[in-house]
Coordinates of C-alpha atoms and ligand atoms in Angstrom, one line a residue:
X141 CA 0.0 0.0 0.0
X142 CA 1.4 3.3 -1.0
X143 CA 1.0 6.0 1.8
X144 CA 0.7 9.5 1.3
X145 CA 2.5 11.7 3.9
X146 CA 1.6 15.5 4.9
X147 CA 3.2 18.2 7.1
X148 CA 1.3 19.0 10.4
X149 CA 2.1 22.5 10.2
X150 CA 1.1 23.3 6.4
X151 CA -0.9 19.9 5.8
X152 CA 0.7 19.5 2.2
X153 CA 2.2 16.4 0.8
X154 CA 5.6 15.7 2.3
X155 CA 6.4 12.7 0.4
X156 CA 4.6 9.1 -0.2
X157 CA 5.8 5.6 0.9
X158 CA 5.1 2.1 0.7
X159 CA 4.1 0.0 3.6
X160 CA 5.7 -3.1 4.7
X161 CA 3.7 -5.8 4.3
X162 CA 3.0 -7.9 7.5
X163 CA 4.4 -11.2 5.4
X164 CA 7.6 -9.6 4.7
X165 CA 8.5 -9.8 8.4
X166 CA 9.2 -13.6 8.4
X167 CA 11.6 -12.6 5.5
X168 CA 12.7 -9.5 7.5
X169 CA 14.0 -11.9 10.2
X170 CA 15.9 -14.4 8.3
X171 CA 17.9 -11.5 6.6
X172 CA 19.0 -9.6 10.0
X173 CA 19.5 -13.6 11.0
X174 CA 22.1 -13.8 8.3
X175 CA 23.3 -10.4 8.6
X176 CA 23.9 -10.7 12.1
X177 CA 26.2 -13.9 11.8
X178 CA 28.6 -12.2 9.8
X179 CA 28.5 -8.6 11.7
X180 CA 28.9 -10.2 14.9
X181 CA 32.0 -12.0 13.9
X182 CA 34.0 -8.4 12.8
X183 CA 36.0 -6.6 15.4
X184 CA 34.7 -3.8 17.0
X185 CA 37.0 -1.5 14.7
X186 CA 35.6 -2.3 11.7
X187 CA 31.8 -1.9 13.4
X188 CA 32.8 1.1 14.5
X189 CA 34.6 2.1 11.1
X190 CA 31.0 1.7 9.0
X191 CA 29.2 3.8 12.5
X192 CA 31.9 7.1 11.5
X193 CA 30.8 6.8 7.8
X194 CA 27.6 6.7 9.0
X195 CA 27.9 9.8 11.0
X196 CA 29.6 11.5 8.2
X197 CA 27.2 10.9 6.2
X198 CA 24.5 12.6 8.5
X199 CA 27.1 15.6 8.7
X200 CA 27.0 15.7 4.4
X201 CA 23.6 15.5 4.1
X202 CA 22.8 18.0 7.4
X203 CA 20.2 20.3 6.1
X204 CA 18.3 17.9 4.2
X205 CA 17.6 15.6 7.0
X206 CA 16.6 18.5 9.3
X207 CA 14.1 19.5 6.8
X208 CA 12.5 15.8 6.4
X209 CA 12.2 16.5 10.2
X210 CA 11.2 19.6 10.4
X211 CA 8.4 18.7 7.9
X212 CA 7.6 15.1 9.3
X213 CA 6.9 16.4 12.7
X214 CA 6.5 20.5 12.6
X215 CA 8.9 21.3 14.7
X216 CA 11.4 24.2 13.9
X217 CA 14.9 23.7 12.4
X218 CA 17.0 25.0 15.1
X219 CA 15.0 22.1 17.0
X220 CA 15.1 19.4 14.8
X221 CA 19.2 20.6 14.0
X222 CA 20.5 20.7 17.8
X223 CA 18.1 18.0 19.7
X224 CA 17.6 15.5 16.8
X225 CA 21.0 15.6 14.4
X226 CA 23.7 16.8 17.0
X227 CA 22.3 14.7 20.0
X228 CA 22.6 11.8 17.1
X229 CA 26.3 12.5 15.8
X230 CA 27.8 13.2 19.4
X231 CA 26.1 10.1 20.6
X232 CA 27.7 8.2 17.4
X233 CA 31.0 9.8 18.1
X234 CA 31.0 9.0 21.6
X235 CA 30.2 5.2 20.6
X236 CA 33.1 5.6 18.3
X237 CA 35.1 6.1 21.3
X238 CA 33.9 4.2 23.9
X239 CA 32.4 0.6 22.4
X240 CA 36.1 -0.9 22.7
X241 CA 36.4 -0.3 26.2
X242 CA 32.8 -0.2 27.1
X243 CA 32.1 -3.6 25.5
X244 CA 35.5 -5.4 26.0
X245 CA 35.9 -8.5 28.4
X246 CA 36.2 -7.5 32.1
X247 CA 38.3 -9.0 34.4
X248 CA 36.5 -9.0 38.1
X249 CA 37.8 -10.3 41.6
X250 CA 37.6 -13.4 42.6
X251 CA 36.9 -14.2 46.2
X252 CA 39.2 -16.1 48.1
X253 CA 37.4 -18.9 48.8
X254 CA 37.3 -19.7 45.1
X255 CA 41.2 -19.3 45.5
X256 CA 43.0 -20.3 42.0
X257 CA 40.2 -19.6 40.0
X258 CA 39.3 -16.6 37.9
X259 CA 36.7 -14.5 36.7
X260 CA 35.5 -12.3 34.0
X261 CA 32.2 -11.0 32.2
X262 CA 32.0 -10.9 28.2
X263 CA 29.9 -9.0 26.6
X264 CA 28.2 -11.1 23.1
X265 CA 25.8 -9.1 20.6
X266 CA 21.7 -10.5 21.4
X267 CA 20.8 -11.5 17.9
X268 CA 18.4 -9.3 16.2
X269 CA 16.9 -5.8 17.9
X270 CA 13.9 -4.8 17.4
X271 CA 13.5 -0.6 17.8
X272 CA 10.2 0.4 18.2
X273 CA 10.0 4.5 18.3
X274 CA 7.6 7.3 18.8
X275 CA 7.0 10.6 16.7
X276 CA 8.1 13.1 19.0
X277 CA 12.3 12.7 18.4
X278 CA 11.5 10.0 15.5
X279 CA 15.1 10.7 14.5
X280 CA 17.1 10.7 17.8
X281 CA 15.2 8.0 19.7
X282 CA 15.9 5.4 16.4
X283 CA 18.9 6.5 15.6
X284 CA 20.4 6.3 19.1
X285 CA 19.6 2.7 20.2
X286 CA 20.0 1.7 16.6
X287 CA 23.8 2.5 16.5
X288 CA 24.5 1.1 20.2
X289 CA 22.8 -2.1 19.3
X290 CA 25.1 -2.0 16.2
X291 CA 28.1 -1.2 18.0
X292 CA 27.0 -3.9 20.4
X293 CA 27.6 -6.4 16.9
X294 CA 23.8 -6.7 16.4
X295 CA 21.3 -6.8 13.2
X296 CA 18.5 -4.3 14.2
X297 CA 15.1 -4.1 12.6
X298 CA 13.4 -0.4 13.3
X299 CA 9.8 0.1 13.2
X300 CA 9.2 3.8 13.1
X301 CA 6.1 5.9 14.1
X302 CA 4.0 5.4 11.6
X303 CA 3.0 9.3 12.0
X304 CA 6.6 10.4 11.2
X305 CA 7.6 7.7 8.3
X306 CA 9.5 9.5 6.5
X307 CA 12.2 10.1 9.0
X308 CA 12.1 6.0 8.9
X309 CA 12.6 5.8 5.1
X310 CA 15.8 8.6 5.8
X311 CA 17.2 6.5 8.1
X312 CA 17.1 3.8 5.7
X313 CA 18.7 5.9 2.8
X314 CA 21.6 6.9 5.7
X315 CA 22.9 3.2 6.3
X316 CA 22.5 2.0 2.8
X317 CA 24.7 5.0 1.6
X318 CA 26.9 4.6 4.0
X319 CA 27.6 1.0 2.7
X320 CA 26.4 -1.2 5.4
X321 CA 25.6 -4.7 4.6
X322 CA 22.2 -5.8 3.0
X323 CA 19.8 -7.0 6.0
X324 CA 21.8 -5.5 8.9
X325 CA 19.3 -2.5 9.6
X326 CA 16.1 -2.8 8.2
X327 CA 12.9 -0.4 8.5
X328 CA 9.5 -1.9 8.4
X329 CA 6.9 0.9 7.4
X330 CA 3.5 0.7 9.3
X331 CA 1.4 1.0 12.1
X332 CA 1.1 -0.7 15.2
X333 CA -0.6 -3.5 13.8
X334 CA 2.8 -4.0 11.9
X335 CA 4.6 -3.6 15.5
X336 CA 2.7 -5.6 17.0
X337 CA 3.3 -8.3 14.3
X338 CA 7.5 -7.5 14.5
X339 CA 7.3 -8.2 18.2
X340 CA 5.2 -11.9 18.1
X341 CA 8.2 -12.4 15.3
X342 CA 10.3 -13.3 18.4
X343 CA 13.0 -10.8 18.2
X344 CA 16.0 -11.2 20.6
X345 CA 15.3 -7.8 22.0
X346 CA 12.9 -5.0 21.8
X347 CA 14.0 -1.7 22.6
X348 CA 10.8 0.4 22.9
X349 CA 10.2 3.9 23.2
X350 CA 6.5 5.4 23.6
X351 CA 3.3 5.4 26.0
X352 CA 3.2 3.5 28.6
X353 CA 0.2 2.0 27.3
X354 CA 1.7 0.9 24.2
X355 CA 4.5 -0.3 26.7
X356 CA 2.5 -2.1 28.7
X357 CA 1.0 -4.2 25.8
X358 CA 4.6 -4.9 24.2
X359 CA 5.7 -6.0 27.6
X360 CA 2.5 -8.5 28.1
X361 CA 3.2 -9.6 24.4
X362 CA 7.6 -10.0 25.0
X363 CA 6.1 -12.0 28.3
X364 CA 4.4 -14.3 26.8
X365 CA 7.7 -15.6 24.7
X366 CA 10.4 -14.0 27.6
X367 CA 11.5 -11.4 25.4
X368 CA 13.9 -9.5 26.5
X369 CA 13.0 -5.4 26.7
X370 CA 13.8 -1.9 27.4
X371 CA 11.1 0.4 28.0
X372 CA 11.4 4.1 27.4
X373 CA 8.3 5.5 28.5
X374 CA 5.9 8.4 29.3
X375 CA 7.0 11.7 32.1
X376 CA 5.3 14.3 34.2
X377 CA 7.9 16.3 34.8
X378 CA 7.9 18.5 38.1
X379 CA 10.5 21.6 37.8
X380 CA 10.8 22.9 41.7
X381 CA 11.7 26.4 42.0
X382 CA 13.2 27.1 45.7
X383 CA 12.9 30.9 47.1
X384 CA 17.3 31.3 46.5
X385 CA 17.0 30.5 42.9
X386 CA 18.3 32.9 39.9
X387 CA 14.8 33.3 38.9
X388 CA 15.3 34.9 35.6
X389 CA 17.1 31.9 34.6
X390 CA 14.5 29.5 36.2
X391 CA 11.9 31.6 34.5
X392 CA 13.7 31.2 30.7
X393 CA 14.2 27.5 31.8
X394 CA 11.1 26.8 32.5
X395 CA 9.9 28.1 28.9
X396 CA 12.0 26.5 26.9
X397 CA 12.0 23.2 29.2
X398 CA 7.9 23.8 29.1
X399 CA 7.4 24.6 25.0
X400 CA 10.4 23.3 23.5
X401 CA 9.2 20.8 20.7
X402 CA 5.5 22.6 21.3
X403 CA 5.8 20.7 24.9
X404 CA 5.9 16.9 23.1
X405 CA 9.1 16.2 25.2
X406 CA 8.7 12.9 27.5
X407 CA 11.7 14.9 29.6
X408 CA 9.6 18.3 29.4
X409 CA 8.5 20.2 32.1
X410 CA 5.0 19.2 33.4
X411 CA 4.4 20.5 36.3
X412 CA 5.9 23.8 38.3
X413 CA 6.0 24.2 41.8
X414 CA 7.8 27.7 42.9
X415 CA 8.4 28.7 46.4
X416 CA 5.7 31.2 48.2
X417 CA 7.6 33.6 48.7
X418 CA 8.9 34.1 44.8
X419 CA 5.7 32.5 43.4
X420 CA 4.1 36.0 41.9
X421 CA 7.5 37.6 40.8
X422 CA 7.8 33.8 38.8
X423 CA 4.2 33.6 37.3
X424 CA 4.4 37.1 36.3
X425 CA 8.4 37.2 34.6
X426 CA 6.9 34.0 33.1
X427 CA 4.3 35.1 31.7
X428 CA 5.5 38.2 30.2
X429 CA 8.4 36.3 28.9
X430 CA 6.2 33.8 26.8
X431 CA 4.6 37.2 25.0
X432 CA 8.1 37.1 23.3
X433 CA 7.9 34.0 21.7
X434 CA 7.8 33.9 18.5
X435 CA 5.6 30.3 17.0
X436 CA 5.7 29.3 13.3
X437 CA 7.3 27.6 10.5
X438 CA 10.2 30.7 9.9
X439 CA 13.5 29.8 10.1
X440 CA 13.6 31.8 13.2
X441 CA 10.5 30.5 15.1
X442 CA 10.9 29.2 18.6
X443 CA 8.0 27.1 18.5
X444 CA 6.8 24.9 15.4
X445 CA 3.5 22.7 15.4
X446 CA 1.5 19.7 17.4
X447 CA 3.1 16.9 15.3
X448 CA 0.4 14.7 16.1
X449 CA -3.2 15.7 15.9
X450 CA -4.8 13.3 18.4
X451 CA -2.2 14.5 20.9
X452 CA -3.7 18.3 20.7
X453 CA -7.2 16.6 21.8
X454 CA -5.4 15.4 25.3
X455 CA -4.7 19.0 25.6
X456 CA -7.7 20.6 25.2
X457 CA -9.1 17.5 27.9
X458 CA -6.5 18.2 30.2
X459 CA -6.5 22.3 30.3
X460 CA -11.0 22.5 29.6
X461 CA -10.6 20.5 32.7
X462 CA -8.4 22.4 34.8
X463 CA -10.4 25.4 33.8
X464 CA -13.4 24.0 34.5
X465 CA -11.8 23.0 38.2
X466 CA -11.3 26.9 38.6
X467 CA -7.4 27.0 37.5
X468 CA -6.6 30.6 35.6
X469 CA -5.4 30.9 32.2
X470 CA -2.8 33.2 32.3
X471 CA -1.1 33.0 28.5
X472 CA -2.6 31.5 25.8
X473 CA -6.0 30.5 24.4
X474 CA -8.7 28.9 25.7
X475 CA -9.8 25.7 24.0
X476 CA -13.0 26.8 23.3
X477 CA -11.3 29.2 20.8
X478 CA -9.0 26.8 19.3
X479 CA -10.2 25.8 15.2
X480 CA -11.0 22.1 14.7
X481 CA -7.8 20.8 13.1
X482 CA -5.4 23.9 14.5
X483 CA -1.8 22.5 14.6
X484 CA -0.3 25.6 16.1
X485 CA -1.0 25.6 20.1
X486 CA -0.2 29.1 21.9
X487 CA 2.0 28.3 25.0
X488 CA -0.5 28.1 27.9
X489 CA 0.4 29.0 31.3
X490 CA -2.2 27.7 34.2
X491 CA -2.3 28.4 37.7
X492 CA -4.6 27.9 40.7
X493 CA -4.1 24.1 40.0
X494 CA -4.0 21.4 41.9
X495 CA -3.6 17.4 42.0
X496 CA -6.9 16.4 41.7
X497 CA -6.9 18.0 37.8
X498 CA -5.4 16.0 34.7
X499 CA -3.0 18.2 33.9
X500 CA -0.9 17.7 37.3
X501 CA -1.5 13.7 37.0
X502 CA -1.4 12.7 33.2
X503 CA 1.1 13.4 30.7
X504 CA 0.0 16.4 28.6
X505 CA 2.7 16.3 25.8
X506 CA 1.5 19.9 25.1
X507 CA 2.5 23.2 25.3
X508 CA 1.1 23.6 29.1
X509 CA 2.7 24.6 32.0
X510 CA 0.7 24.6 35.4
X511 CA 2.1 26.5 38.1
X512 CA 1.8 25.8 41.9
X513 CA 3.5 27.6 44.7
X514 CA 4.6 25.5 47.9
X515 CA 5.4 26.4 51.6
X516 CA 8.0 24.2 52.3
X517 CA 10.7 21.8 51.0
X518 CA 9.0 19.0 52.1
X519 CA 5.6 19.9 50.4
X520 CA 7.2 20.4 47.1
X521 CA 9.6 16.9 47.4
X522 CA 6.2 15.5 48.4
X523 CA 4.7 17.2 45.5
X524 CA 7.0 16.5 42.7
X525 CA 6.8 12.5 44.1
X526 CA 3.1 12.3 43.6
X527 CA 2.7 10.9 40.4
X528 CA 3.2 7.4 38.4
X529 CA 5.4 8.6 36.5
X530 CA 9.1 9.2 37.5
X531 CA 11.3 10.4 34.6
X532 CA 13.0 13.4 34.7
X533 CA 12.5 16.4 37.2
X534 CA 14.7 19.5 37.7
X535 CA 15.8 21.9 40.9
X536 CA 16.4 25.3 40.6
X537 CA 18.5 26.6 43.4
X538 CA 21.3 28.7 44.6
X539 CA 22.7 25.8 47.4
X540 CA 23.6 23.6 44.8
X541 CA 24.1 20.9 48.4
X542 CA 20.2 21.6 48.7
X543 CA 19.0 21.2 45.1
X544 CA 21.6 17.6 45.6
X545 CA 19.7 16.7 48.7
X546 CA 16.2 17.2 47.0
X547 CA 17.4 15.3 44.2
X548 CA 18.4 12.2 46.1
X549 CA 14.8 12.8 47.7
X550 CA 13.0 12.4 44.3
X551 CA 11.9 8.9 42.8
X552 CA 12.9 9.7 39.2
X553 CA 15.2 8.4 36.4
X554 CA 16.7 12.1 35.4
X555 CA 17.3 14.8 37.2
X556 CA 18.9 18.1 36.7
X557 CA 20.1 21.0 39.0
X558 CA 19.4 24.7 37.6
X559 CA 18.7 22.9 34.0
X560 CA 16.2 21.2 32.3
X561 CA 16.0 18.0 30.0
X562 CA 20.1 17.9 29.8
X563 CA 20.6 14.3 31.0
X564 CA 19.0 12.8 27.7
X565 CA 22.3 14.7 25.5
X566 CA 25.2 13.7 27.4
X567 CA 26.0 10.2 26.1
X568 CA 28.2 9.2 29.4
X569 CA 25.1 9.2 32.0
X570 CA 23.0 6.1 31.4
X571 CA 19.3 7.1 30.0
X572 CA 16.1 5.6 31.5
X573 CA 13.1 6.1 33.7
X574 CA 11.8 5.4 37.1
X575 CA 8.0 4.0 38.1
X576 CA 6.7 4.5 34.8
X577 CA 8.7 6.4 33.0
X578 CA 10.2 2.8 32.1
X579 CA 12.7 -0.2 32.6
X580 CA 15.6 -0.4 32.3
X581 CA 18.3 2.4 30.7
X582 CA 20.5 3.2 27.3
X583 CA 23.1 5.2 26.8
X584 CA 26.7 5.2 28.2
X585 CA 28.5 2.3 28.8
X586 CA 25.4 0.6 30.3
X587 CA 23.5 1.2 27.0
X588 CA 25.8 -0.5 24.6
X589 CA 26.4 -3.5 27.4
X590 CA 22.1 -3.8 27.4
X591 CA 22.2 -4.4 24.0
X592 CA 24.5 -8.0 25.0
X593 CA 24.1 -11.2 26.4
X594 CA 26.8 -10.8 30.0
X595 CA 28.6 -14.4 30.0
X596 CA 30.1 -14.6 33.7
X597 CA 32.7 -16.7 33.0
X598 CA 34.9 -18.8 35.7
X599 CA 38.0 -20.5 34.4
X600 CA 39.9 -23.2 37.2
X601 CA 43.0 -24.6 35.1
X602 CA 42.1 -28.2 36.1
X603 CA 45.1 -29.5 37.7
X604 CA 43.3 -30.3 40.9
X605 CA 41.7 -33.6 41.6
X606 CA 38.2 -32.1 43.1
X607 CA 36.9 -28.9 45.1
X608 CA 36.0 -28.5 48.3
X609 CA 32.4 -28.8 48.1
X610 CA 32.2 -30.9 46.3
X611 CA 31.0 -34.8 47.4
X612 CA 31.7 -37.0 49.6
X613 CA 30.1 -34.5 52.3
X614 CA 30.5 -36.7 54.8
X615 CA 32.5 -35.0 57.8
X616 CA 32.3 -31.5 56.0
X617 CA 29.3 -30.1 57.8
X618 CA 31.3 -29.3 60.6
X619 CA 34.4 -28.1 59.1
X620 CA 32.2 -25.8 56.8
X621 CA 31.1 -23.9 60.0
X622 CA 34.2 -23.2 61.2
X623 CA 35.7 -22.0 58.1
X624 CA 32.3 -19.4 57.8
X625 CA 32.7 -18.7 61.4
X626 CA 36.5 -18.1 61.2
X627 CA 36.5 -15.4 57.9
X628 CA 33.4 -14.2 57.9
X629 CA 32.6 -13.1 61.7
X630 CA 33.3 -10.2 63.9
X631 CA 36.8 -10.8 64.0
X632 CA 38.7 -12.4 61.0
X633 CA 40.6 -15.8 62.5
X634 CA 42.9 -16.7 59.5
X635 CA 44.4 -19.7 61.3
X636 CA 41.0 -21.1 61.9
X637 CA 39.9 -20.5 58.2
X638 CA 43.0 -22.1 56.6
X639 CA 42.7 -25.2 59.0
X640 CA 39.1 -26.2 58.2
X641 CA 40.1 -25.1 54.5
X642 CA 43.1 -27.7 54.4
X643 CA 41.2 -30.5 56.4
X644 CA 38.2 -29.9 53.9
X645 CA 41.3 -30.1 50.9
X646 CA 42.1 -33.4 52.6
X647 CA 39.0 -35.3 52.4
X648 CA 39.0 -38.0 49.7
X649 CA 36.3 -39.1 47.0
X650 CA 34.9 -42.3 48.3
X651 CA 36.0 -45.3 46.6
Ligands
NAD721 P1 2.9 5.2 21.1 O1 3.1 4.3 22.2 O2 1.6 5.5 20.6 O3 3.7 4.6 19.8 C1 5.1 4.3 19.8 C2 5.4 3.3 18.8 O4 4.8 2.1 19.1 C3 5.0 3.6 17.4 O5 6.0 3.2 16.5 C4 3.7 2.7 17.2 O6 3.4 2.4 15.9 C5 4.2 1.5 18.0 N1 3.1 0.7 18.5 C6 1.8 1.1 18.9 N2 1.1 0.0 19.4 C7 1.9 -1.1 19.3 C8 1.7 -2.4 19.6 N3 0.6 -2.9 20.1 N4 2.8 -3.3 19.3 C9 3.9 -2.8 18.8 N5 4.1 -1.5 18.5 C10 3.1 -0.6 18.7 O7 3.7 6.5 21.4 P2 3.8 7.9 20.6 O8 2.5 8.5 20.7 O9 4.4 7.6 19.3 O10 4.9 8.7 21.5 C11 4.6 9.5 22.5 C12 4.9 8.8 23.8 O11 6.2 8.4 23.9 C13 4.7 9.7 25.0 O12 4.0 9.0 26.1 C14 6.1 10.0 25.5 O13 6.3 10.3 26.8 C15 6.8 8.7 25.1 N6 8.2 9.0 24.9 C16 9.1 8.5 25.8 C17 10.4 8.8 25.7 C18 11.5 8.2 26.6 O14 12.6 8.2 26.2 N7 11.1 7.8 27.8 C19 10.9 9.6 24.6 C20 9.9 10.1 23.7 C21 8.6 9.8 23.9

């Protein structure tokens, strides 16, 4: 089926595609099967090797993959140029250096009780991954776990959001031109029926990012054959402003950490709670400040479009709601006025919320930020914790000791101090949520080392005849005891320990 494919900001054609066809996918899987046996044999140079041309490429073709983007989801090119493409290249670059150490056989200790023995952990590529992405970053979030599960010396099969496809068919085009070989990344075009198909397929992994709804049906589905997964799921972000914090700076972070990417940011800001005492001189700097931005599809626009329209109904639930609860619209427009299929959402500001509306409980993904003010430290950790969700949250603070101890008070996966969002770009600190914000993490060293089975491997060179515990057990109950007794209570007795070890040594197989 050929699919026609428009912009959400000007609603003209963008491009056409065809769908993959569900009876491909057994097909699909027997090419990343071969593709993977020969990939996962090369040295990590030479994986790495084709990962550089790949992020050359990207660097050659720069403008014209920010403008399939920009088009595919709305957002503005300064957006879809720093979050999407240089998150992307730095993260490649960073793989570039890091897979060799990151995924290279580790010695560990071995404890002395296994004396003469030793012990390391190798790192083997899964098989074939399955990446399953949303439309909100549909270049960053494929492009990111695709290359670490490359790296990692896997096959990976994508299935892109069927809302942003042709950011999947670009991604295609990028690996084939680099040169890599037939089969190794493939892109199945479709919906979720199509994903949904991909994942009975019995891949070795699934590394999903979306709703937690979807998430929780992918993770029934991976159950059902153990599947392995990663789940990178949905936020409600709490930003807590204390009374010593530069609050012009809290103020522009809050607005870009609030609208950036019209608010569809799983790490965006959600939820504000300020301090009593600088509550009014926040709402009102904040509001004045979000008069100045400027939302279209110019080159210089700070805000683009809703990339998907379903998403601008949750709004208008969430913020009708609120409204209807007695919160205060302070910037932007009331639903009511909003046009049936209107794209472009005018950054709202809300206050006289509370937790008993939507739109402090349930992801938004909009342009919204609700502002409450709180008396003390306490009320706003409690605040900021009082939600299923638990992905990313940020402190604004002079005391940077205080914003740390608020931090390690907060049940979240993220977390920045007088920043927003950060965490997500800086490809050392591991990536993933808390509660349900998701399982599991990518990025860093952790992220590449995800994407592979860990063999713990013991190696004993043989020579001696048997082990200690091993059978007969007859008179080694005893002897056990004392040894445990000897090393591992209140006071270490190494005389004791090597004379229950030696008498154990002694004892004979029964013949
Ligand atoms: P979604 O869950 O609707 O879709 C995500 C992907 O899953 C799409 O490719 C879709 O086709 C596929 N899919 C849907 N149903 C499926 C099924 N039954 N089986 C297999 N695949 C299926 O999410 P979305 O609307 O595209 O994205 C927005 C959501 O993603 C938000 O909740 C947001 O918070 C979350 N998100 C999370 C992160 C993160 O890193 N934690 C990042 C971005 C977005």
């Amino acid at each position: 089926m050929t699919w026609t494919v428009r912009s959400p900001a000007t609603k003209e054609v963008i491009g056409t595609l065809e769908e993959t066809n569900g009876e491909q996918i057994h097909e699909m899987y027997a090419s990343a099967a071969q593709a993977f046996a020969s990939w996962s044999g090369l040295p990590i140079s030479e994986r790495i090797r084709f990962l550089r041309k790949v992020r050359l490429q990207i660097i050659e073709e720069l403008d014209q993959i920010v403008k399939v983007i920009s088009d595919s989801t709305g957002k503005v090119s300064v957006e879809a140029l720093t979050t999407e493409v240089m998150t992307v290249v730095d993260s490649i670059s960073h793989i570039e250096k890091r897979a060799a150490a990151a995924l290279k056989t580790k010695r560990v200790k071995t404890p002395l009780t296994f004396i003469g023995k030793r012990s390391y952990i190798e790192y083997k590529p899964r098989g074939t991954v399955l990446v399953i992405s949303p439309w909100n970053f549909p270049f960053q979030l494929s492009m990111i776990p695709i290359v670490e599960a490359l790296a990692a010396g896997n096959a990976v099969i994508l299935k892109p959001s069927e809302v942003t496809p042709l950011v999947g068919r670009l991604i295609e085009k990028l690996f084939t031109q680099a040169g890599f070989p037939a089969g190794l990344l493939q892109v199945a075009h479709g919906g979720k029926e199509l994903g949904a198909a991909l994942v009975k397929g019995k891949p070795d992994f699934i590394h999903f990012t979306g709703s937690v709804r979807t998430g929780k049906i992918i993770q029934t589905e991976a159950a059902k054959q153990l599947i392995p997964t990663l789940l990178e799921l949905g936020g409600k972000d709490p930003m807590i402003v204390c009374a010593d914090a530069n609050l012009e700076r809290a103020v522009q972070g809050a607005l870009w950490g609030g609208f950036t990417n019209s608010g569809q940011v799983c790490m965006s800001v959600e939820r504000v709670y300020v301090d009593q005492s600088v509550y009014q001189e926040f709402v009102d700097r904040l509001v004045e400040a979000a008069q100045h931005l400027r939302q279209g599809t110019a080159a210089d626009s700070d805000i683009g479009s809703m990339t998907f329209p379903q998403q601008t109904a949750i709004i208008k639930e969430h913020v009708t709601e609120a409204l209807d609860k007695g919160a205060t619209l302070l910037a932007g427009d009331h639903p009511d006025k909003w046009e049936e299929d209107q794209m472009f959402i005018k950054p709202m500001i809300l206050t006289n919320v509370n937790h008993g509306m939507a739109v402090m409980q349930e992801e938004t993904f909009g342009p919204v930020l609700p502002i409450m003010a709180f008396e003390t430290e306490e009320e706003a950790v409690a605040l900021a914790n009082d939600t299923r969700f638990g992905l990313n949250a940020s402190i604004w603070t002079a005391d940077l000791e205080r914003g740390k101890q608020i931090v390690s008070r907060l049940i979240t996966g993220n977390a920045v101090i007088n920043d927003v969002i950060i965490t997500v770009a800086n490809p050392y600190l591991p990536y993933g949520g808390a509660k349900e914000g998701g399982i599991g993490a990518y990025h860093g060293d952790v992220g590449m080392q995800g994407f592979c089975v860990q063999t713990a491997v013991m190696v004993d060179k043989g020579r001696r005849k048997k082990e200690v515990n091993w059978f007969p057990y007859e008179g080694k109950y005893e002897l056990f005891v004392r040894l445990i007794r000897s090393f591992w209570g209140e006071n270490r007795n190494w005389r004791g320990f090597l004379a229950a070890y030696r008498q154990l040594l002694k004892k004979e197989p029964r013949k």
